[in-house]
């Protein structure tokens, strides 16, 4: 007859297992089982034919719950190591997943795009720098460089900054209730996507032949005053400015909000000292307010510059890049999804990255100086 184990034997076995080594082994096993379970759940959800709303809820629960489970188990596992190794592993535990995501979703695709830029349309034959010759000499790319660097970068950035600054300064000097109303109205376009804004402005620029009812706002006003309707989006090169105005309409609210917050942080005693010394309001603005918020102006400016260089939605929605309105990002889209020339599309993507990268680095460097976040 088999004898039941003695209580003290069971307790001694648990005591022997209650060591950092065995706890680490058990937690590592639990971590591996959890990872395998989450992977199998992913395959199940991917192939399941459930209602979309149920799949969405399950996917959210899977993603959030899975990350919490893996992070908790990994944290327990690190706690079992000696203090020296614990100090070394904890930063890796916190930063490692973010680094892995950046490498997997940013660095590796960038490297793959760079390699693809040296191959032909199908990615089969090495063509050297032929795609870059296209990127710097083709007519559509030269038009794109002109539009991105002259119309969008110059007018889009300057108008957004100037209008945002003017509205912020003027709203700051009005009654608080009126200030809130003005800011809400100016900021409201920021809640609309680029494509949504393009749909709205397409009705503003809509053109119908003379004699037909004009449903476009601009042509309705022009014909009401006795003029002839104008195809605003066909008039080169001014149609680029009409597209830029949509971007300005969207970005002015963003610039205004950030500038307004910065202006309110300018010390009141310095402003008052300037006024006592005889400076008028214009001199106070240019010699005290503007130098004080210079860092904010640079940050907002570089952010808007990045938006102008990467502009795509407005052009694609309004003109499709036709009538001399082509931009770099739209050339990449056209080569990738319409011409199916992956080599040229990759080369244009690398060119766009090289154009944007210095501004991003400057923005991060300026941000690190002011916040010590890097």
mmCIF file of C-alpha atoms in Angstrom:
data_model
loop_
_atom_site.group_PDB
_atom_site.id
_atom_site.type_symbol
_atom_site.label_atom_id
_atom_site.label_comp_id
_atom_site.label_asym_id
_atom_site.label_seq_id
_atom_site.Cartn_x
_atom_site.Cartn_y
_atom_site.Cartn_z
ATOM 1 C CA UNK A 1 0.000 0.000 0.000
ATOM 2 C CA UNK A 2 1.388 3.400 -1.087
ATOM 3 C CA UNK A 3 2.037 5.779 1.743
ATOM 4 C CA UNK A 4 0.982 9.389 1.676
ATOM 5 C CA UNK A 5 3.960 11.839 1.611
ATOM 6 C CA UNK A 6 4.878 13.307 4.903
ATOM 7 C CA UNK A 7 3.934 16.980 5.441
ATOM 8 C CA UNK A 8 7.484 17.863 6.435
ATOM 9 C CA UNK A 9 8.788 16.221 3.187
ATOM 10 C CA UNK A 10 6.448 18.396 1.087
ATOM 11 C CA UNK A 11 7.506 21.517 2.936
ATOM 12 C CA UNK A 12 11.171 20.626 2.531
ATOM 13 C CA UNK A 13 10.645 20.164 -1.230
ATOM 14 C CA UNK A 14 8.982 23.570 -1.490
ATOM 15 C CA UNK A 15 11.816 25.041 0.574
ATOM 16 C CA UNK A 16 14.374 23.616 -1.841
ATOM 17 C CA UNK A 17 12.429 25.050 -4.818
ATOM 18 C CA UNK A 18 12.090 28.439 -3.144
ATOM 19 C CA UNK A 19 15.444 29.670 -4.358
ATOM 20 C CA UNK A 20 16.206 32.464 -6.865
ATOM 21 C CA UNK A 21 17.403 29.845 -9.386
ATOM 22 C CA UNK A 22 14.257 27.720 -9.303
ATOM 23 C CA UNK A 23 11.999 30.750 -9.162
ATOM 24 C CA UNK A 24 13.766 32.072 -12.255
ATOM 25 C CA UNK A 25 13.328 28.735 -14.032
ATOM 26 C CA UNK A 26 9.624 28.612 -13.178
ATOM 27 C CA UNK A 27 9.021 32.209 -14.243
ATOM 28 C CA UNK A 28 10.960 31.667 -17.472
ATOM 29 C CA UNK A 29 8.810 28.610 -18.171
ATOM 30 C CA UNK A 30 5.668 30.630 -17.452
ATOM 31 C CA UNK A 31 6.971 33.359 -19.771
ATOM 32 C CA UNK A 32 7.548 30.859 -22.571
ATOM 33 C CA UNK A 33 4.112 29.275 -22.087
ATOM 34 C CA UNK A 34 2.456 32.709 -22.056
ATOM 35 C CA UNK A 35 4.276 33.718 -25.244
ATOM 36 C CA UNK A 36 3.221 30.511 -26.983
ATOM 37 C CA UNK A 37 -0.367 30.983 -25.796
ATOM 38 C CA UNK A 38 -0.457 34.568 -27.070
ATOM 39 C CA UNK A 39 1.004 33.489 -30.415
ATOM 40 C CA UNK A 40 -1.604 30.777 -30.845
ATOM 41 C CA UNK A 41 -4.321 33.256 -29.857
ATOM 42 C CA UNK A 42 -3.025 35.638 -32.518
ATOM 43 C CA UNK A 43 -3.318 32.945 -35.209
ATOM 44 C CA UNK A 44 -6.810 32.105 -33.967
ATOM 45 C CA UNK A 45 -7.949 35.733 -34.108
ATOM 46 C CA UNK A 46 -6.341 36.218 -37.525
ATOM 47 C CA UNK A 47 -8.238 33.317 -39.057
ATOM 48 C CA UNK A 48 -11.478 33.645 -37.063
ATOM 49 C CA UNK A 49 -14.710 34.576 -38.843
ATOM 50 C CA UNK A 50 -16.322 36.456 -35.977
ATOM 51 C CA UNK A 51 -18.193 39.769 -36.211
ATOM 52 C CA UNK A 52 -15.855 42.735 -36.685
ATOM 53 C CA UNK A 53 -16.825 44.440 -33.428
ATOM 54 C CA UNK A 54 -16.163 41.236 -31.468
ATOM 55 C CA UNK A 55 -12.824 40.734 -33.203
ATOM 56 C CA UNK A 56 -11.871 44.312 -32.389
ATOM 57 C CA UNK A 57 -12.686 43.840 -28.697
ATOM 58 C CA UNK A 58 -10.810 40.538 -28.562
ATOM 59 C CA UNK A 59 -7.823 42.056 -30.350
ATOM 60 C CA UNK A 60 -7.682 44.940 -27.856
ATOM 61 C CA UNK A 61 -7.930 42.526 -24.928
ATOM 62 C CA UNK A 62 -5.276 40.294 -26.512
ATOM 63 C CA UNK A 63 -2.879 43.165 -27.171
ATOM 64 C CA UNK A 64 -3.211 45.043 -23.896
ATOM 65 C CA UNK A 65 -3.554 41.956 -21.698
ATOM 66 C CA UNK A 66 -0.730 40.145 -23.467
ATOM 67 C CA UNK A 67 1.698 43.028 -23.063
ATOM 68 C CA UNK A 68 0.803 43.394 -19.387
ATOM 69 C CA UNK A 69 1.230 39.640 -18.797
ATOM 70 C CA UNK A 70 4.590 39.411 -20.561
ATOM 71 C CA UNK A 71 5.920 42.557 -18.917
ATOM 72 C CA UNK A 72 4.834 41.390 -15.438
ATOM 73 C CA UNK A 73 6.445 37.971 -15.855
ATOM 74 C CA UNK A 74 9.618 39.494 -17.278
ATOM 75 C CA UNK A 75 9.756 41.912 -14.356
ATOM 76 C CA UNK A 76 9.438 39.016 -11.866
ATOM 77 C CA UNK A 77 12.155 37.159 -13.759
ATOM 78 C CA UNK A 78 14.577 40.098 -13.518
ATOM 79 C CA UNK A 79 13.862 40.388 -9.794
ATOM 80 C CA UNK A 80 15.407 36.924 -9.276
ATOM 81 C CA UNK A 81 18.839 38.012 -10.466
ATOM 82 C CA UNK A 82 21.555 39.379 -8.148
ATOM 83 C CA UNK A 83 21.484 43.123 -7.510
ATOM 84 C CA UNK A 84 24.295 43.874 -9.970
ATOM 85 C CA UNK A 85 22.591 42.075 -12.845
ATOM 86 C CA UNK A 86 19.211 43.471 -11.806
ATOM 87 C CA UNK A 87 20.491 47.015 -12.275
ATOM 88 C CA UNK A 88 21.784 46.069 -15.723
ATOM 89 C CA UNK A 89 18.663 44.233 -16.866
ATOM 90 C CA UNK A 90 15.907 46.580 -15.658
ATOM 91 C CA UNK A 91 16.715 49.347 -18.216
ATOM 92 C CA UNK A 92 16.785 46.720 -20.962
ATOM 93 C CA UNK A 93 13.410 45.417 -19.791
ATOM 94 C CA UNK A 94 11.829 48.881 -19.973
ATOM 95 C CA UNK A 95 13.553 50.210 -23.099
ATOM 96 C CA UNK A 96 14.089 46.950 -24.952
ATOM 97 C CA UNK A 97 10.526 46.522 -26.304
ATOM 98 C CA UNK A 98 10.461 50.099 -27.608
ATOM 99 C CA UNK A 99 13.865 49.630 -29.265
ATOM 100 C CA UNK A 100 12.689 46.352 -30.789
ATOM 101 C CA UNK A 101 9.586 48.039 -32.209
ATOM 102 C CA UNK A 102 11.654 50.901 -33.667
ATOM 103 C CA UNK A 103 14.131 48.484 -35.215
ATOM 104 C CA UNK A 104 11.404 46.202 -36.565
ATOM 105 C CA UNK A 105 9.056 48.850 -37.901
ATOM 106 C CA UNK A 106 11.459 51.677 -38.809
ATOM 107 C CA UNK A 107 15.124 50.723 -39.121
ATOM 108 C CA UNK A 108 14.702 47.427 -40.975
ATOM 109 C CA UNK A 109 12.084 48.767 -43.464
ATOM 110 C CA UNK A 110 14.367 51.749 -44.115
ATOM 111 C CA UNK A 111 17.305 49.436 -44.809
ATOM 112 C CA UNK A 112 15.128 47.286 -47.065
ATOM 113 C CA UNK A 113 13.906 50.383 -48.924
ATOM 114 C CA UNK A 114 17.510 51.515 -49.413
ATOM 115 C CA UNK A 115 18.457 48.145 -50.884
ATOM 116 C CA UNK A 116 15.342 48.094 -53.114
ATOM 117 C CA UNK A 117 16.256 51.535 -54.487
ATOM 118 C CA UNK A 118 19.232 49.963 -56.309
ATOM 119 C CA UNK A 119 17.079 47.391 -58.121
ATOM 120 C CA UNK A 120 14.682 47.563 -61.063
ATOM 121 C CA UNK A 121 10.892 47.854 -60.970
ATOM 122 C CA UNK A 122 10.410 44.233 -59.927
ATOM 123 C CA UNK A 123 13.332 44.130 -57.512
ATOM 124 C CA UNK A 124 15.075 41.451 -59.573
ATOM 125 C CA UNK A 125 17.942 43.185 -61.370
ATOM 126 C CA UNK A 126 20.574 45.482 -59.886
ATOM 127 C CA UNK A 127 20.480 48.855 -61.681
ATOM 128 C CA UNK A 128 22.927 50.865 -59.567
ATOM 129 C CA UNK A 129 22.073 54.558 -59.318
ATOM 130 C CA UNK A 130 19.592 54.581 -62.212
ATOM 131 C CA UNK A 131 16.625 55.152 -59.887
ATOM 132 C CA UNK A 132 18.412 58.080 -58.244
ATOM 133 C CA UNK A 133 19.147 59.567 -61.660
ATOM 134 C CA UNK A 134 15.385 59.471 -62.225
ATOM 135 C CA UNK A 135 14.775 60.984 -58.766
ATOM 136 C CA UNK A 136 17.001 63.983 -59.483
ATOM 137 C CA UNK A 137 16.442 64.545 -63.207
ATOM 138 C CA UNK A 138 12.921 63.487 -64.218
ATOM 139 C CA UNK A 139 10.427 66.227 -65.011
ATOM 140 C CA UNK A 140 7.880 65.203 -62.366
ATOM 141 C CA UNK A 141 10.543 65.119 -59.653
ATOM 142 C CA UNK A 142 11.910 68.528 -60.670
ATOM 143 C CA UNK A 143 8.354 69.910 -60.484
ATOM 144 C CA UNK A 144 7.994 68.225 -57.096
ATOM 145 C CA UNK A 145 11.189 69.821 -55.779
ATOM 146 C CA UNK A 146 9.961 73.220 -56.953
ATOM 147 C CA UNK A 147 6.557 72.802 -55.367
ATOM 148 C CA UNK A 148 7.782 71.297 -52.086
ATOM 149 C CA UNK A 149 10.645 73.722 -51.485
ATOM 150 C CA UNK A 150 9.150 76.907 -52.911
ATOM 151 C CA UNK A 151 5.364 76.862 -52.595
ATOM 152 C CA UNK A 152 4.813 74.493 -49.683
ATOM 153 C CA UNK A 153 7.932 75.114 -47.602
ATOM 154 C CA UNK A 154 8.114 78.873 -48.104
ATOM 155 C CA UNK A 155 4.483 79.934 -48.163
ATOM 156 C CA UNK A 156 2.992 77.093 -46.125
ATOM 157 C CA UNK A 157 5.409 77.483 -43.238
ATOM 158 C CA UNK A 158 5.622 81.284 -43.201
ATOM 159 C CA UNK A 159 1.879 81.883 -43.500
ATOM 160 C CA UNK A 160 1.063 79.293 -40.812
ATOM 161 C CA UNK A 161 3.591 80.801 -38.398
ATOM 162 C CA UNK A 162 2.679 84.433 -39.043
ATOM 163 C CA UNK A 163 -1.079 83.902 -38.891
ATOM 164 C CA UNK A 164 -0.783 81.689 -35.801
ATOM 165 C CA UNK A 165 1.376 84.284 -34.060
ATOM 166 C CA UNK A 166 -0.921 87.179 -34.991
ATOM 167 C CA UNK A 167 -4.026 85.369 -33.763
ATOM 168 C CA UNK A 168 -2.263 84.281 -30.549
ATOM 169 C CA UNK A 169 -1.118 87.828 -29.740
ATOM 170 C CA UNK A 170 -4.460 89.427 -30.554
ATOM 171 C CA UNK A 171 -6.484 86.773 -28.706
ATOM 172 C CA UNK A 172 -4.229 87.190 -25.663
ATOM 173 C CA UNK A 173 -5.241 90.851 -25.433
ATOM 174 C CA UNK A 174 -9.007 90.331 -25.633
ATOM 175 C CA UNK A 175 -11.593 89.382 -23.032
ATOM 176 C CA UNK A 176 -11.051 85.802 -21.742
ATOM 177 C CA UNK A 177 -14.463 84.669 -23.010
ATOM 178 C CA UNK A 178 -13.876 86.116 -26.481
ATOM 179 C CA UNK A 179 -10.350 84.641 -26.433
ATOM 180 C CA UNK A 180 -11.729 81.136 -25.857
ATOM 181 C CA UNK A 181 -14.294 81.527 -28.635
ATOM 182 C CA UNK A 182 -11.705 82.782 -31.139
ATOM 183 C CA UNK A 183 -9.221 80.042 -30.263
ATOM 184 C CA UNK A 184 -11.893 77.347 -30.535
ATOM 185 C CA UNK A 185 -12.908 78.569 -34.004
ATOM 186 C CA UNK A 186 -9.324 78.864 -35.276
ATOM 187 C CA UNK A 187 -8.309 75.517 -33.772
ATOM 188 C CA UNK A 188 -11.376 73.654 -35.063
ATOM 189 C CA UNK A 189 -9.858 72.723 -38.483
ATOM 190 C CA UNK A 190 -7.180 70.733 -36.620
ATOM 191 C CA UNK A 191 -9.889 68.197 -35.791
ATOM 192 C CA UNK A 192 -10.390 67.547 -39.513
ATOM 193 C CA UNK A 193 -8.153 65.222 -41.476
ATOM 194 C CA UNK A 194 -6.246 66.432 -44.521
ATOM 195 C CA UNK A 195 -8.591 64.488 -46.791
ATOM 196 C CA UNK A 196 -11.663 65.881 -45.002
ATOM 197 C CA UNK A 197 -10.331 69.415 -45.375
ATOM 198 C CA UNK A 198 -9.668 68.758 -49.056
ATOM 199 C CA UNK A 199 -13.286 67.695 -49.582
ATOM 200 C CA UNK A 200 -14.476 70.904 -47.911
ATOM 201 C CA UNK A 201 -12.175 73.100 -50.013
ATOM 202 C CA UNK A 202 -13.055 71.263 -53.191
ATOM 203 C CA UNK A 203 -16.508 72.815 -52.852
ATOM 204 C CA UNK A 204 -14.878 76.218 -52.362
ATOM 205 C CA UNK A 205 -12.761 75.891 -55.547
ATOM 206 C CA UNK A 206 -15.412 74.081 -57.627
ATOM 207 C CA UNK A 207 -15.652 75.331 -61.216
ATOM 208 C CA UNK A 208 -18.553 75.182 -63.641
ATOM 209 C CA UNK A 209 -18.586 76.698 -67.164
ATOM 210 C CA UNK A 210 -19.934 80.203 -67.623
ATOM 211 C CA UNK A 211 -23.737 80.282 -67.615
ATOM 212 C CA UNK A 212 -24.041 77.174 -65.427
ATOM 213 C CA UNK A 213 -25.002 77.471 -61.750
ATOM 214 C CA UNK A 214 -21.818 77.885 -59.699
ATOM 215 C CA UNK A 215 -21.753 75.643 -56.624
ATOM 216 C CA UNK A 216 -18.193 76.667 -55.726
ATOM 217 C CA UNK A 217 -18.004 79.440 -53.132
ATOM 218 C CA UNK A 218 -15.269 81.437 -54.872
ATOM 219 C CA UNK A 219 -16.821 81.267 -58.335
ATOM 220 C CA UNK A 220 -20.255 82.068 -56.892
ATOM 221 C CA UNK A 221 -18.808 85.278 -55.405
ATOM 222 C CA UNK A 222 -16.923 86.111 -58.618
ATOM 223 C CA UNK A 223 -19.960 85.632 -60.855
ATOM 224 C CA UNK A 224 -22.183 87.523 -58.384
ATOM 225 C CA UNK A 225 -19.885 90.528 -58.848
ATOM 226 C CA UNK A 226 -20.094 90.244 -62.628
ATOM 227 C CA UNK A 227 -16.886 88.271 -63.275
ATOM 228 C CA UNK A 228 -16.292 85.040 -65.155
ATOM 229 C CA UNK A 229 -15.894 81.727 -63.324
ATOM 230 C CA UNK A 230 -12.297 80.606 -62.927
ATOM 231 C CA UNK A 231 -10.890 77.047 -62.824
ATOM 232 C CA UNK A 232 -8.795 77.767 -59.746
ATOM 233 C CA UNK A 233 -7.135 74.354 -59.577
ATOM 234 C CA UNK A 234 -6.099 74.447 -63.253
ATOM 235 C CA UNK A 235 -4.308 77.815 -63.221
ATOM 236 C CA UNK A 236 -0.583 77.064 -63.061
ATOM 237 C CA UNK A 237 1.415 77.799 -60.961
ATOM 238 C CA UNK A 238 -1.120 79.649 -58.784
ATOM 239 C CA UNK A 239 -3.063 76.449 -58.146
ATOM 240 C CA UNK A 240 -0.212 75.436 -55.831
ATOM 241 C CA UNK A 241 -0.966 78.435 -53.642
ATOM 242 C CA UNK A 242 -4.629 77.470 -53.485
ATOM 243 C CA UNK A 243 -3.585 74.047 -52.224
ATOM 244 C CA UNK A 244 -1.105 75.579 -49.778
ATOM 245 C CA UNK A 245 -3.910 77.695 -48.330
ATOM 246 C CA UNK A 246 -5.712 74.512 -47.243
ATOM 247 C CA UNK A 247 -2.609 73.462 -45.324
ATOM 248 C CA UNK A 248 -2.342 76.921 -43.760
ATOM 249 C CA UNK A 249 -6.009 76.746 -42.757
ATOM 250 C CA UNK A 250 -5.263 73.504 -40.913
ATOM 251 C CA UNK A 251 -1.931 74.434 -39.306
ATOM 252 C CA UNK A 252 -2.725 77.962 -38.111
ATOM 253 C CA UNK A 253 -4.739 76.602 -35.186
ATOM 254 C CA UNK A 254 -1.873 74.373 -34.090
ATOM 255 C CA UNK A 255 0.620 77.248 -34.229
ATOM 256 C CA UNK A 256 -1.805 79.595 -32.451
ATOM 257 C CA UNK A 257 -2.352 77.253 -29.487
ATOM 258 C CA UNK A 258 1.364 76.645 -28.914
ATOM 259 C CA UNK A 259 2.255 80.331 -29.347
ATOM 260 C CA UNK A 260 -0.539 81.406 -27.019
ATOM 261 C CA UNK A 261 0.751 79.113 -24.262
ATOM 262 C CA UNK A 262 4.281 80.459 -24.735
ATOM 263 C CA UNK A 263 3.141 84.114 -24.711
ATOM 264 C CA UNK A 264 1.255 83.609 -21.454
ATOM 265 C CA UNK A 265 4.496 82.393 -19.848
ATOM 266 C CA UNK A 266 6.390 85.597 -20.682
ATOM 267 C CA UNK A 267 7.036 87.273 -17.280
ATOM 268 C CA UNK A 268 4.613 90.174 -16.807
ATOM 269 C CA UNK A 269 7.182 92.244 -14.873
ATOM 270 C CA UNK A 270 9.561 92.251 -17.855
ATOM 271 C CA UNK A 271 6.773 93.417 -20.161
ATOM 272 C CA UNK A 272 5.763 96.094 -17.682
ATOM 273 C CA UNK A 273 9.382 97.253 -17.300
ATOM 274 C CA UNK A 274 9.632 97.657 -21.063
ATOM 275 C CA UNK A 275 6.448 99.737 -21.155
ATOM 276 C CA UNK A 276 7.658 101.921 -18.257
ATOM 277 C CA UNK A 277 10.900 102.555 -20.166
ATOM 278 C CA UNK A 278 8.830 104.018 -23.004
ATOM 279 C CA UNK A 279 8.560 101.102 -25.427
ATOM 280 C CA UNK A 280 5.334 100.904 -27.390
ATOM 281 C CA UNK A 281 3.465 97.610 -27.903
ATOM 282 C CA UNK A 282 5.210 96.832 -31.199
ATOM 283 C CA UNK A 283 8.635 97.335 -29.613
ATOM 284 C CA UNK A 284 7.629 95.248 -26.600
ATOM 285 C CA UNK A 285 6.570 92.427 -28.931
ATOM 286 C CA UNK A 286 9.692 92.424 -31.124
ATOM 287 C CA UNK A 287 12.250 93.091 -28.354
ATOM 288 C CA UNK A 288 10.776 91.151 -25.406
ATOM 289 C CA UNK A 289 7.971 88.760 -26.349
ATOM 290 C CA UNK A 290 9.391 87.349 -29.594
ATOM 291 C CA UNK A 291 12.950 86.712 -28.253
ATOM 292 C CA UNK A 292 11.442 85.036 -25.176
ATOM 293 C CA UNK A 293 9.368 82.588 -27.223
ATOM 294 C CA UNK A 294 12.047 82.074 -29.897
ATOM 295 C CA UNK A 295 12.504 78.407 -28.950
ATOM 296 C CA UNK A 296 8.780 77.757 -29.313
ATOM 297 C CA UNK A 297 8.714 79.501 -32.692
ATOM 298 C CA UNK A 298 11.602 77.312 -33.917
ATOM 299 C CA UNK A 299 9.927 74.129 -32.670
ATOM 300 C CA UNK A 300 6.587 74.962 -34.283
ATOM 301 C CA UNK A 301 8.343 76.103 -37.446
ATOM 302 C CA UNK A 302 10.366 72.913 -37.863
ATOM 303 C CA UNK A 303 7.264 70.813 -37.153
ATOM 304 C CA UNK A 304 5.332 72.621 -39.884
ATOM 305 C CA UNK A 305 8.325 72.370 -42.245
ATOM 306 C CA UNK A 306 8.257 68.599 -41.808
ATOM 307 C CA UNK A 307 4.547 68.639 -42.678
ATOM 308 C CA UNK A 308 5.149 70.666 -45.848
ATOM 309 C CA UNK A 309 7.947 68.398 -47.060
ATOM 310 C CA UNK A 310 5.853 65.272 -46.476
ATOM 311 C CA UNK A 311 2.622 66.751 -47.832
ATOM 312 C CA UNK A 312 0.567 64.189 -49.722
ATOM 313 C CA UNK A 313 -3.088 64.033 -48.697
ATOM 314 C CA UNK A 314 -4.141 67.460 -49.943
ATOM 315 C CA UNK A 315 -2.453 67.119 -53.339
ATOM 316 C CA UNK A 316 -3.684 63.581 -53.917
ATOM 317 C CA UNK A 317 -7.251 64.486 -52.914
ATOM 318 C CA UNK A 318 -7.506 67.761 -54.838
ATOM 319 C CA UNK A 319 -5.552 67.312 -58.087
ATOM 320 C CA UNK A 320 -3.832 63.927 -57.932
ATOM 321 C CA UNK A 321 -0.572 65.738 -58.639
ATOM 322 C CA UNK A 322 -1.790 66.958 -62.049
ATOM 323 C CA UNK A 323 -1.701 70.499 -63.501
ATOM 324 C CA UNK A 324 1.793 71.208 -62.123
ATOM 325 C CA UNK A 325 0.947 70.432 -58.492
ATOM 326 C CA UNK A 326 3.082 67.324 -58.095
ATOM 327 C CA UNK A 327 4.952 66.805 -54.796
ATOM 328 C CA UNK A 328 7.614 64.308 -53.713
ATOM 329 C CA UNK A 329 5.398 62.063 -51.585
ATOM 330 C CA UNK A 330 2.813 61.839 -54.356
ATOM 331 C CA UNK A 331 5.473 60.776 -56.865
ATOM 332 C CA UNK A 332 6.423 57.968 -54.495
ATOM 333 C CA UNK A 333 2.767 56.918 -54.213
ATOM 334 C CA UNK A 334 2.309 57.014 -57.987
ATOM 335 C CA UNK A 335 5.427 54.980 -58.682
ATOM 336 C CA UNK A 336 4.562 52.445 -55.979
ATOM 337 C CA UNK A 337 0.835 51.872 -56.431
ATOM 338 C CA UNK A 338 0.097 52.960 -60.000
ATOM 339 C CA UNK A 339 3.289 52.384 -61.971
ATOM 340 C CA UNK A 340 4.327 49.430 -59.749
ATOM 341 C CA UNK A 341 7.949 50.513 -60.061
ATOM 342 C CA UNK A 342 9.255 49.562 -56.643
ATOM 343 C CA UNK A 343 12.816 50.617 -57.425
ATOM 344 C CA UNK A 344 11.902 54.200 -58.316
ATOM 345 C CA UNK A 345 9.425 54.429 -55.443
ATOM 346 C CA UNK A 346 12.140 53.297 -53.013
ATOM 347 C CA UNK A 347 14.621 55.827 -54.418
ATOM 348 C CA UNK A 348 12.082 58.658 -54.046
ATOM 349 C CA UNK A 349 11.346 57.493 -50.487
ATOM 350 C CA UNK A 350 15.059 57.636 -49.629
ATOM 351 C CA UNK A 351 15.333 61.116 -51.173
ATOM 352 C CA UNK A 352 12.360 62.268 -49.091
ATOM 353 C CA UNK A 353 13.956 60.757 -45.982
ATOM 354 C CA UNK A 354 17.233 62.575 -46.670
ATOM 355 C CA UNK A 355 15.326 65.850 -47.101
ATOM 356 C CA UNK A 356 13.386 65.432 -43.860
ATOM 357 C CA UNK A 357 16.154 63.890 -41.706
ATOM 358 C CA UNK A 358 18.240 67.044 -41.014
ATOM 359 C CA UNK A 359 15.157 68.936 -39.865
ATOM 360 C CA UNK A 360 14.112 66.072 -37.611
ATOM 361 C CA UNK A 361 17.594 65.912 -36.081
ATOM 362 C CA UNK A 362 17.582 69.669 -35.517
ATOM 363 C CA UNK A 363 14.151 69.443 -33.907
ATOM 364 C CA UNK A 364 15.269 66.640 -31.570
ATOM 365 C CA UNK A 365 18.496 68.468 -30.707
ATOM 366 C CA UNK A 366 16.625 71.660 -29.894
ATOM 367 C CA UNK A 367 14.093 69.699 -27.854
ATOM 368 C CA UNK A 368 16.858 67.954 -25.901
ATOM 369 C CA UNK A 369 18.511 71.275 -25.067
ATOM 370 C CA UNK A 370 15.314 72.669 -23.586
ATOM 371 C CA UNK A 371 13.928 69.584 -21.844
ATOM 372 C CA UNK A 372 16.944 67.283 -21.300
ATOM 373 C CA UNK A 373 14.725 64.435 -22.534
ATOM 374 C CA UNK A 374 17.517 62.918 -24.654
#
